[in-house]
Short mmCIF file of N, CA and C and ligand atoms in Angstrom, two decimals:
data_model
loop_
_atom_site.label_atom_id
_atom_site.label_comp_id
_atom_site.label_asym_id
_atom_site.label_seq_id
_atom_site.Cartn_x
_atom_site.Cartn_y
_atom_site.Cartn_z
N UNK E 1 0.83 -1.21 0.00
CA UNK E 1 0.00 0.00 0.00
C UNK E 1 0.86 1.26 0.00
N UNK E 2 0.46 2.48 -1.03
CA UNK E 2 1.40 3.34 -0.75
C UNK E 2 0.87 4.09 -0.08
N UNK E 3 1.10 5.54 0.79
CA UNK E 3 1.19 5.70 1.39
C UNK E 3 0.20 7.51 1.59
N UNK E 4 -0.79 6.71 1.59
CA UNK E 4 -2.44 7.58 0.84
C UNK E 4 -3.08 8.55 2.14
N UNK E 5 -3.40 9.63 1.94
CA UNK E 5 -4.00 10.66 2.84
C UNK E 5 -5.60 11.20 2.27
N UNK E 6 -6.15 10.66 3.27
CA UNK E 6 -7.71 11.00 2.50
C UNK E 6 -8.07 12.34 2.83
N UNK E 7 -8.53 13.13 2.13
CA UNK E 7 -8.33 14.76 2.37
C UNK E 7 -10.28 14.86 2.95
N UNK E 8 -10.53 13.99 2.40
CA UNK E 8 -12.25 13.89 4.16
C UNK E 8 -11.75 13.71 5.02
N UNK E 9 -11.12 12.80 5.46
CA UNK E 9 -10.51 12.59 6.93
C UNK E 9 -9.92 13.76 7.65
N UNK E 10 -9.33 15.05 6.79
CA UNK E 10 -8.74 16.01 7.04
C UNK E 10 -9.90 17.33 7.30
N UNK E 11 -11.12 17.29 6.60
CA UNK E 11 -11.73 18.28 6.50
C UNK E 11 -11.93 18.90 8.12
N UNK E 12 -12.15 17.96 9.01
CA UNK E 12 -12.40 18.42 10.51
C UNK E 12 -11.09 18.13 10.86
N UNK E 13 -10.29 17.73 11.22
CA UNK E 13 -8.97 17.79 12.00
C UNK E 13 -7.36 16.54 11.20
N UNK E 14 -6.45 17.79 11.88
CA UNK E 14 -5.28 17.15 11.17
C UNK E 14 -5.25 15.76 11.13
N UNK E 15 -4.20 14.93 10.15
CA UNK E 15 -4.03 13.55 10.64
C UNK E 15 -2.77 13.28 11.10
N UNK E 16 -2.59 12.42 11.74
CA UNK E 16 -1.28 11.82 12.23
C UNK E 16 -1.28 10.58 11.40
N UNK E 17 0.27 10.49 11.03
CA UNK E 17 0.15 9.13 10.34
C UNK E 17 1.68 8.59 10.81
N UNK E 18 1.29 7.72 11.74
CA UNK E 18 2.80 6.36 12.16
C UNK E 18 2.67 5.09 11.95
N UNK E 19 3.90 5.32 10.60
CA UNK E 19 4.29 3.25 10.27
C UNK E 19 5.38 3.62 9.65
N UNK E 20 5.33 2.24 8.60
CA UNK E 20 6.29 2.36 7.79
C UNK E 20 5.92 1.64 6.50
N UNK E 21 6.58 2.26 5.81
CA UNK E 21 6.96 2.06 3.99
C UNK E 21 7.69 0.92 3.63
N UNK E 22 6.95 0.08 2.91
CA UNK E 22 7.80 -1.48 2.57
C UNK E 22 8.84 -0.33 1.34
N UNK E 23 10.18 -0.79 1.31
CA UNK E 23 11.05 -0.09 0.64
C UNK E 23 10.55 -0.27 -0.68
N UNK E 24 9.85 -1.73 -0.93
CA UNK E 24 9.46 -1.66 -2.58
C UNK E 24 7.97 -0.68 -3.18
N UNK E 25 7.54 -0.30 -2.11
CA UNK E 25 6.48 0.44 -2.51
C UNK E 25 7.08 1.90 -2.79
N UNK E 26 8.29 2.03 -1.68
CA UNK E 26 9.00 3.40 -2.01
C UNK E 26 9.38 3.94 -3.31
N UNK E 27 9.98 2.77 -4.28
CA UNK E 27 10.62 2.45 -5.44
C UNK E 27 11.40 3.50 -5.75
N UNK E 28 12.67 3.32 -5.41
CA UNK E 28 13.89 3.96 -5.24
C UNK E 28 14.43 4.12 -6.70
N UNK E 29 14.75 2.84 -7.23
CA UNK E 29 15.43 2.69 -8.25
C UNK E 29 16.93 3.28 -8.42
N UNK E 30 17.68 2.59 -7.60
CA UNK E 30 19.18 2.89 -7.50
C UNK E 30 19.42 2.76 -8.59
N UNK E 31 20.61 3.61 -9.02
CA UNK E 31 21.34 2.86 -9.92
C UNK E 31 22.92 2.55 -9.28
N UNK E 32 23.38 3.05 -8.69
CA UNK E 32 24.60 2.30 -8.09
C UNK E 32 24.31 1.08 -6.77
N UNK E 33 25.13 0.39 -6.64
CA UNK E 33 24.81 -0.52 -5.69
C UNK E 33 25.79 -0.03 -4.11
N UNK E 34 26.10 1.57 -3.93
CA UNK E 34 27.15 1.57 -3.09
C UNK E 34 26.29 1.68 -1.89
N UNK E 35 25.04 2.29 -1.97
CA UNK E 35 23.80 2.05 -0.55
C UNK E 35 22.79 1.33 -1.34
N UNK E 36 22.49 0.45 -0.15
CA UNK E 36 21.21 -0.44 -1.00
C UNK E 36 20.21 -0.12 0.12
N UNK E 37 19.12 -0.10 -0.30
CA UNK E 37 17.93 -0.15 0.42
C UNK E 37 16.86 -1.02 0.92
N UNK E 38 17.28 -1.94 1.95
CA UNK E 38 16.08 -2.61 2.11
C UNK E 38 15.42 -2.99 3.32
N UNK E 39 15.29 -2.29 3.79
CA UNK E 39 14.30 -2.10 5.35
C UNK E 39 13.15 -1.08 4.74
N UNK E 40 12.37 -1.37 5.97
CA UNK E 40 11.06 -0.18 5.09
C UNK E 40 11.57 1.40 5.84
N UNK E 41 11.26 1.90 5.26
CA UNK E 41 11.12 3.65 5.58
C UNK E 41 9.88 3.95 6.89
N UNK E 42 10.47 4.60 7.87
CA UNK E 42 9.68 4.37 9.03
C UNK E 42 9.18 6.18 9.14
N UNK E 43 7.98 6.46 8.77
CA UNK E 43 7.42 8.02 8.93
C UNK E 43 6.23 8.24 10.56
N UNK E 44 6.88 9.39 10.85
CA UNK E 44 5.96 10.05 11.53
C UNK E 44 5.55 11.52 11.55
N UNK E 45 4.06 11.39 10.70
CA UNK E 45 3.62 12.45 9.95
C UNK E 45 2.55 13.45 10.45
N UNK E 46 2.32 14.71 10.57
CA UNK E 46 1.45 15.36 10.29
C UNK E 46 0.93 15.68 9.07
N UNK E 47 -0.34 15.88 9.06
CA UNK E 47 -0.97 16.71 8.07
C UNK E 47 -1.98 17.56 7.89
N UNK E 48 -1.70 18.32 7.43
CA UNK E 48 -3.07 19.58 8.05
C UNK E 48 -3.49 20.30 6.54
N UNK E 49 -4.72 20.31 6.17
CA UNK E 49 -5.16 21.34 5.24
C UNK E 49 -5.07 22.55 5.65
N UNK E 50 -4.57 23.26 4.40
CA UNK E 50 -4.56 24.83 4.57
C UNK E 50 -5.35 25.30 3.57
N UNK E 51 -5.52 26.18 3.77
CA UNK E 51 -6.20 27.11 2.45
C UNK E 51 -5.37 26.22 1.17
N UNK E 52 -6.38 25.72 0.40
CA UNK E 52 -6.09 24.84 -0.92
C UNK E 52 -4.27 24.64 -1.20
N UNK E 53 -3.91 23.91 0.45
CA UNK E 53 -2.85 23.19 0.34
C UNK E 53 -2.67 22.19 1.32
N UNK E 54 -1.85 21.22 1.03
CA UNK E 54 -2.02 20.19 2.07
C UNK E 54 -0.21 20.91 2.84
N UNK E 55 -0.14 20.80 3.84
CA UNK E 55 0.90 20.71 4.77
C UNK E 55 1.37 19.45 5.51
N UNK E 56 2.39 19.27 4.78
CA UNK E 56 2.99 17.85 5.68
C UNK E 56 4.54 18.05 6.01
N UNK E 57 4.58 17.49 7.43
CA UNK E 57 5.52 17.57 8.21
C UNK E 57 6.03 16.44 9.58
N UNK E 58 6.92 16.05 9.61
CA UNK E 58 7.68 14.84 10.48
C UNK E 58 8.65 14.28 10.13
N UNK E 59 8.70 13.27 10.69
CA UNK E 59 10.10 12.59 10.30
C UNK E 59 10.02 11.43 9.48
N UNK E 60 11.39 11.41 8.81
CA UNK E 60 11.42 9.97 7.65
C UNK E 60 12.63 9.29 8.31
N UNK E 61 12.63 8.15 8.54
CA UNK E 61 13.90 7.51 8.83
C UNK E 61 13.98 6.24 8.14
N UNK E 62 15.38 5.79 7.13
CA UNK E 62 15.18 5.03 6.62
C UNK E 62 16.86 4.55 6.28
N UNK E 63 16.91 3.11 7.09
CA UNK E 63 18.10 2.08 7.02
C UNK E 63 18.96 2.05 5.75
N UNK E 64 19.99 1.58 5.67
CA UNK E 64 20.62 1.94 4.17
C UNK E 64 21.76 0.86 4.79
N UNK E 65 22.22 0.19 3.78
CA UNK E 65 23.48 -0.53 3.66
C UNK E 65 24.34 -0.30 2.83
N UNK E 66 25.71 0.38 3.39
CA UNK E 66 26.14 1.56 1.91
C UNK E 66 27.24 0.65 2.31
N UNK E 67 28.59 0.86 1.37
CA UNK E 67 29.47 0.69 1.46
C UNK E 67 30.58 1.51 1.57
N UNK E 68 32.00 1.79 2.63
CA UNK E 68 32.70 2.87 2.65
C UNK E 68 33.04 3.21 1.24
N UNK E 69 33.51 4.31 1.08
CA UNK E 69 33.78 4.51 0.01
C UNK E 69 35.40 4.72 -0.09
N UNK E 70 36.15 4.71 1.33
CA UNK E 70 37.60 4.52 1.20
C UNK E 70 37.82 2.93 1.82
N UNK E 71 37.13 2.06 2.44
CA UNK E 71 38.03 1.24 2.82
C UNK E 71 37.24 -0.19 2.62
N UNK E 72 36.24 0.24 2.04
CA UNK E 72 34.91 -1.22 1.18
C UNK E 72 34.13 -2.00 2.43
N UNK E 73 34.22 -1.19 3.77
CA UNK E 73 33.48 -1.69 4.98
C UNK E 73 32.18 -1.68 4.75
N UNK E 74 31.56 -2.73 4.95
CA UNK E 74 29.69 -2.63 4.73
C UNK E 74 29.44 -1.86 5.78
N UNK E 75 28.40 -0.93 5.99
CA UNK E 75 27.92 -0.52 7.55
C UNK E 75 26.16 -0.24 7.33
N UNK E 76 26.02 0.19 8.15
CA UNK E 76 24.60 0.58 8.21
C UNK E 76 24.28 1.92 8.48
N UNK E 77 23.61 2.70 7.93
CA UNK E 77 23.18 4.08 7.61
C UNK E 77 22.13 4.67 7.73
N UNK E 78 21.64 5.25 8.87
CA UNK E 78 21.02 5.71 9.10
C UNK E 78 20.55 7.25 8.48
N UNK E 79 19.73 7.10 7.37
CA UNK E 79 19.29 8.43 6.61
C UNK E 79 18.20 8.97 7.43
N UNK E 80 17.89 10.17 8.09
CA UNK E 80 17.40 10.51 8.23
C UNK E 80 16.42 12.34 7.70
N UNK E 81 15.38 11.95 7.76
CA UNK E 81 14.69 13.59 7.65
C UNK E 81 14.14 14.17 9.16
N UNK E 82 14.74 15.00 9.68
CA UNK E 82 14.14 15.25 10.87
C UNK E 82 13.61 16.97 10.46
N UNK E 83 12.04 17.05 11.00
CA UNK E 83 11.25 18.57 10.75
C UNK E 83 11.12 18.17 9.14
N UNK E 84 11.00 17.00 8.26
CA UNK E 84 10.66 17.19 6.85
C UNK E 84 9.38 18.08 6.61
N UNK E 85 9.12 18.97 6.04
CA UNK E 85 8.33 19.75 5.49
C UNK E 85 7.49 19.86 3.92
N UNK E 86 6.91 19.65 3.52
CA UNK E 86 6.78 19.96 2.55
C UNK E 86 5.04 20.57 2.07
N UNK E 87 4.80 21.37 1.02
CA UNK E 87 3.57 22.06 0.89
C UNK E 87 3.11 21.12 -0.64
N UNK E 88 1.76 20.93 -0.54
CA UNK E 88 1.42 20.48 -1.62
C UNK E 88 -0.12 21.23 -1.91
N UNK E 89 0.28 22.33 -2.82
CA UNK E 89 -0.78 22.25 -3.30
C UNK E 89 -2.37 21.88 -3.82
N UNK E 90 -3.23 22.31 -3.94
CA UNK E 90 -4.36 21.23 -3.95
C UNK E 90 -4.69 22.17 -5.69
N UNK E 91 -4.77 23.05 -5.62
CA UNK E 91 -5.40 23.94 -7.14
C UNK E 91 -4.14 24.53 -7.99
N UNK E 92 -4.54 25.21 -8.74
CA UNK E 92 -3.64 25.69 -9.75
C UNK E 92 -2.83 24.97 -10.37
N UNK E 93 -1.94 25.09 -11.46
CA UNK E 93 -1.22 24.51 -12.04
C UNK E 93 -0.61 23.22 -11.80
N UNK E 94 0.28 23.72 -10.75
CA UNK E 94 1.70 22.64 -10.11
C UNK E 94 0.37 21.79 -8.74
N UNK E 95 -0.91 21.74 -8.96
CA UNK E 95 -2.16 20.44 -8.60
C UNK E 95 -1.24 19.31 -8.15
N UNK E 96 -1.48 19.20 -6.79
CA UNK E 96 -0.90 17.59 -6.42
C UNK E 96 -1.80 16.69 -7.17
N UNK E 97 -1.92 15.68 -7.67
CA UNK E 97 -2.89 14.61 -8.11
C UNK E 97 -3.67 14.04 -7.18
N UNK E 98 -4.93 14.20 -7.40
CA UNK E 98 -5.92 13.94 -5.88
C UNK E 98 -6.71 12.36 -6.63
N UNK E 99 -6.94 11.06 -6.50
CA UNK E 99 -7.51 10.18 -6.65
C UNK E 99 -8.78 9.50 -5.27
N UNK E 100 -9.43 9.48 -5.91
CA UNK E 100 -10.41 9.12 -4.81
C UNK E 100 -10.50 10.05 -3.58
N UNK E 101 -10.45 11.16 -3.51
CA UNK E 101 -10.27 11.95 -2.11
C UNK E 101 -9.46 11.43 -1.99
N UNK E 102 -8.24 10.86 -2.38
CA UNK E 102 -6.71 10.86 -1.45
C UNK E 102 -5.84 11.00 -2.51
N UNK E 103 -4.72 11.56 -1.86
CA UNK E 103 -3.17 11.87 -1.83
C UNK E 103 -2.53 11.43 -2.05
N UNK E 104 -1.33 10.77 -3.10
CA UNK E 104 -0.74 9.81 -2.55
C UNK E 104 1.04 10.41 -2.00
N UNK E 105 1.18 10.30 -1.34
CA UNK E 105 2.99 11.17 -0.70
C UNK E 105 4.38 10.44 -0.90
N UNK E 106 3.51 8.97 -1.24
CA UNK E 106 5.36 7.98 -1.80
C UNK E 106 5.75 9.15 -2.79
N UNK E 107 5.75 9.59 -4.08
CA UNK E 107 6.76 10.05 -4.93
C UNK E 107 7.05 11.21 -3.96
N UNK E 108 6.85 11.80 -3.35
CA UNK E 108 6.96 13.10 -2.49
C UNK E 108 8.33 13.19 -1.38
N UNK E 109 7.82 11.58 -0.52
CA UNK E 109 8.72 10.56 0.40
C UNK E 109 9.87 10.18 -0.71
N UNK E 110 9.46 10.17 -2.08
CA UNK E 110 10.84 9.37 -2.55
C UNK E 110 11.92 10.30 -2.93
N UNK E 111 11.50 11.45 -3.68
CA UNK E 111 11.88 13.00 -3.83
C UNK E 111 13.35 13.17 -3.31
N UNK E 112 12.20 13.23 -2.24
CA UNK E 112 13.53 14.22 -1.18
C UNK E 112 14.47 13.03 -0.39
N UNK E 113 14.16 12.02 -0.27
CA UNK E 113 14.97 10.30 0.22
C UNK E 113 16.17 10.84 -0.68
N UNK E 114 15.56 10.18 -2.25
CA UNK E 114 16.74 10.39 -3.24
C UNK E 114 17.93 11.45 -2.80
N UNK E 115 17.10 12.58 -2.24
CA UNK E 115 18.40 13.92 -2.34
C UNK E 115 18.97 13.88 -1.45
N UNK E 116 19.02 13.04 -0.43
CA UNK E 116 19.68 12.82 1.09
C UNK E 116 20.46 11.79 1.18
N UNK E 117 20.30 11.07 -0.19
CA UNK E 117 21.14 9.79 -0.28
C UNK E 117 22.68 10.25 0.28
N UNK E 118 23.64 9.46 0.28
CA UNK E 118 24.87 10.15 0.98
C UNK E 118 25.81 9.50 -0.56
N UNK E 119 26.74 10.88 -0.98
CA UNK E 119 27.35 10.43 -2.15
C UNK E 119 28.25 10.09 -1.99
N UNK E 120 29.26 9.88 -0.68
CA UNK E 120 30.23 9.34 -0.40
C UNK E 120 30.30 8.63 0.90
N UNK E 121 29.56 7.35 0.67
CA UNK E 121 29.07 7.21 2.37
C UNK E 121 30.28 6.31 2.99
N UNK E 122 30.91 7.01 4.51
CA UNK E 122 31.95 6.89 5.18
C UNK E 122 31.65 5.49 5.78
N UNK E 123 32.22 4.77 6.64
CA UNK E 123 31.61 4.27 7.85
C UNK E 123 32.06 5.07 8.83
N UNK E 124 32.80 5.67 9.10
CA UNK E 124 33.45 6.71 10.45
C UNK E 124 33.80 8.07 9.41
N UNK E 125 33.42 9.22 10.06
CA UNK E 125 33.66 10.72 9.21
C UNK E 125 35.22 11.11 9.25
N UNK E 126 36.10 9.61 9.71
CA UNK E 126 37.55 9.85 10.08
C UNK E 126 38.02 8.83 9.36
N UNK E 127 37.44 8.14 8.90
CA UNK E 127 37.97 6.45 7.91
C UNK E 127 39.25 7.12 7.19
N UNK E 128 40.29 6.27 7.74
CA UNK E 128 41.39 5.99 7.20
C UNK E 128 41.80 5.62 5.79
N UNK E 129 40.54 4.83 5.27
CA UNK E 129 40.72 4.19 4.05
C UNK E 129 41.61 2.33 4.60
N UNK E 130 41.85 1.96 3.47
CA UNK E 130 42.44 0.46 3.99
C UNK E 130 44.00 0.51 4.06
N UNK E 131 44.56 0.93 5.02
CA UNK E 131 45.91 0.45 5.98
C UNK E 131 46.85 -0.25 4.93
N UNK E 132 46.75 -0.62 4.06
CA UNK E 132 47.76 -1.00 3.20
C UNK E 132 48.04 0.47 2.47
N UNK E 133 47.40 0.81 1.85
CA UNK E 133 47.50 1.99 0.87
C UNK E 133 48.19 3.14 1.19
N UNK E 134 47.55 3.23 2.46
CA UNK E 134 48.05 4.31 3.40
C UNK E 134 49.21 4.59 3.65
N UNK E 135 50.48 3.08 4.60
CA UNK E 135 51.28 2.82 4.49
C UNK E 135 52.11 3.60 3.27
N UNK E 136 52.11 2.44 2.09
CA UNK E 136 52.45 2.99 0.71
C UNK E 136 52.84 3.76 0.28
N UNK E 137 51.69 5.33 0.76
CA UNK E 137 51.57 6.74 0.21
C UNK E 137 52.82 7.45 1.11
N UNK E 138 52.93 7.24 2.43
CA UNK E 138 53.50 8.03 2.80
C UNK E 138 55.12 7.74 2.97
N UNK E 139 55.21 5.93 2.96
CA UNK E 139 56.47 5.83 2.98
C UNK E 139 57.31 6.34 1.41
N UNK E 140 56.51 6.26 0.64
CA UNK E 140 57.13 7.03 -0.89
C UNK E 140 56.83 8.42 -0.85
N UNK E 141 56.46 9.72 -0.36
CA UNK E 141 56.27 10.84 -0.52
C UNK E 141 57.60 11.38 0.92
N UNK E 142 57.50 10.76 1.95
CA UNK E 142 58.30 11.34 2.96
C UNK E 142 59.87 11.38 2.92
N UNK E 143 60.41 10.44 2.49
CA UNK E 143 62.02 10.20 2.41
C UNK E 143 62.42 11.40 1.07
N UNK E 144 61.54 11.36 -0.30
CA UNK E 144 61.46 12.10 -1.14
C UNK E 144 62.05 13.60 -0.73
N UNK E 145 61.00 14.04 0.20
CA UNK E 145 60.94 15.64 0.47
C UNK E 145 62.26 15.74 1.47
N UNK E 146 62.23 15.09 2.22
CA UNK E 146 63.60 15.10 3.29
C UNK E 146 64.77 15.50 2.39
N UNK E 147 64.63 14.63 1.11
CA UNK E 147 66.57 14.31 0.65
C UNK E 147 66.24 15.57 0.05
N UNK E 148 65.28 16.22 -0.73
CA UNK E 148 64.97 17.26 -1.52
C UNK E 148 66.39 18.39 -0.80
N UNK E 149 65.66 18.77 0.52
CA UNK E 149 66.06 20.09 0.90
C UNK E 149 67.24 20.30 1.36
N UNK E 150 68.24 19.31 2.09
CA UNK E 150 69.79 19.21 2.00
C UNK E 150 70.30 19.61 1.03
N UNK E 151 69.99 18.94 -0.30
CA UNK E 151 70.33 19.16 -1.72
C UNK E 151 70.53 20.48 -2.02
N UNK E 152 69.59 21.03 -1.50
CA UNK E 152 69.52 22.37 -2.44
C UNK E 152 70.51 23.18 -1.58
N UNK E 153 70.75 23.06 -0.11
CA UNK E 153 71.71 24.00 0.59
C UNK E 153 73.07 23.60 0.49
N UNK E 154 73.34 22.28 0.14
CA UNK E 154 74.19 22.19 -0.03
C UNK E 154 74.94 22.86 -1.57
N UNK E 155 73.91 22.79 -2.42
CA UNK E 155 74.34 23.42 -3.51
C UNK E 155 75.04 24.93 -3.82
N UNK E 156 74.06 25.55 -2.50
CA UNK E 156 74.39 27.07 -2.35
C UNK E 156 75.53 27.24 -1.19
N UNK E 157 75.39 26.00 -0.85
CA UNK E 157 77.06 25.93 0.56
C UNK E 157 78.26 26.13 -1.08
N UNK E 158 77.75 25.13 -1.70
CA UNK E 158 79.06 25.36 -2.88
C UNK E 158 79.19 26.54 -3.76
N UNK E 159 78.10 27.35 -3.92
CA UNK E 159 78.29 28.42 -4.51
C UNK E 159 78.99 29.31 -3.72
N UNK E 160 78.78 29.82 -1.97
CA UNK E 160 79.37 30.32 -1.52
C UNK E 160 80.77 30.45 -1.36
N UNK E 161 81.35 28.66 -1.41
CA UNK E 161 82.68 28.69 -1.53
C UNK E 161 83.02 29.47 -2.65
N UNK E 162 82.95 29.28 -3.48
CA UNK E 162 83.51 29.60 -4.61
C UNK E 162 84.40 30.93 -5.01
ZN1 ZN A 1 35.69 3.16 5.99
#
């Protein structure tokens, strides 16, 4: 079931709406496999008619299994929307699509999911990357710069003689 707001139910007082979103009703449609999605999306919603707009507002929280992107650690990811907001129209042009007296808010929920995705998802905001590489980089860049700068004073030690 996606995830439908009947705008009768609204005419006398706001609704509250707490569950969750089977991820396939969400329909994400990744195209990379570096976060995958598959727990449901867990919302806790207001909704209130306004003058020929719907107002919705709460939280989206929704599990993610990404992979680091420096060191290939699986982890788990907590995406969250906390205070999500959004206005939907009921008239004019940019018309939310109203079916049966209801709403439907998955593409709405999927929207803004998509834009929160994480494009470089860490497991720690300090990840090292993988300990071999690391090694590597610095034992070839450090001895480099050391021999560099002797070199050059010594060069001007020899000009001075001169
Ligand atoms: Zn990592």
């Amino acid at each position: 079931m996606p995830l439908l707001v009947n705008l009768r139910h609204l005419e006398e007082h706001e609704l509250r709406l707490d569950g969750e979103l089977p991820v396939a009703e969400l329909d994400l449609q990744l195209k990379d496999d570096m976060c995958l999605a598959k727990k449901p999306l867990h919302y806790t919603l207001e909704v209130q008619e306004m003058e020929n707009e719907l107002l919705v507002q709460g939280n989206l929280t929704l599990p993610l299994q990404c992979e680091c992107v420096r060191c290939l650690k699986s982890f788990e990811y907590m995406l969250e929307l906390e205070h999500w907001t959004r206005l939907l129209p009921l008239e004019g042009e940019e018309k939310t699509p109203v079916d049966n007296d209801c709403v439907d808010l998955t593409p709405y929920l999927r929207e803004d999911i998509l834009l929160e995705f994480p494009q470089h998802p860490l497991c720690e905001t300090d990840c090292r990357g993988l300990p071999v590489k690391e090694g590597k980089a610095k034992k070839a860049t450090k001895p480099g710069v050391s021999n560099q700068e002797p070199s050059a004073w010594s060069e001007l030690d020899k000009l001075k003689l001169k």
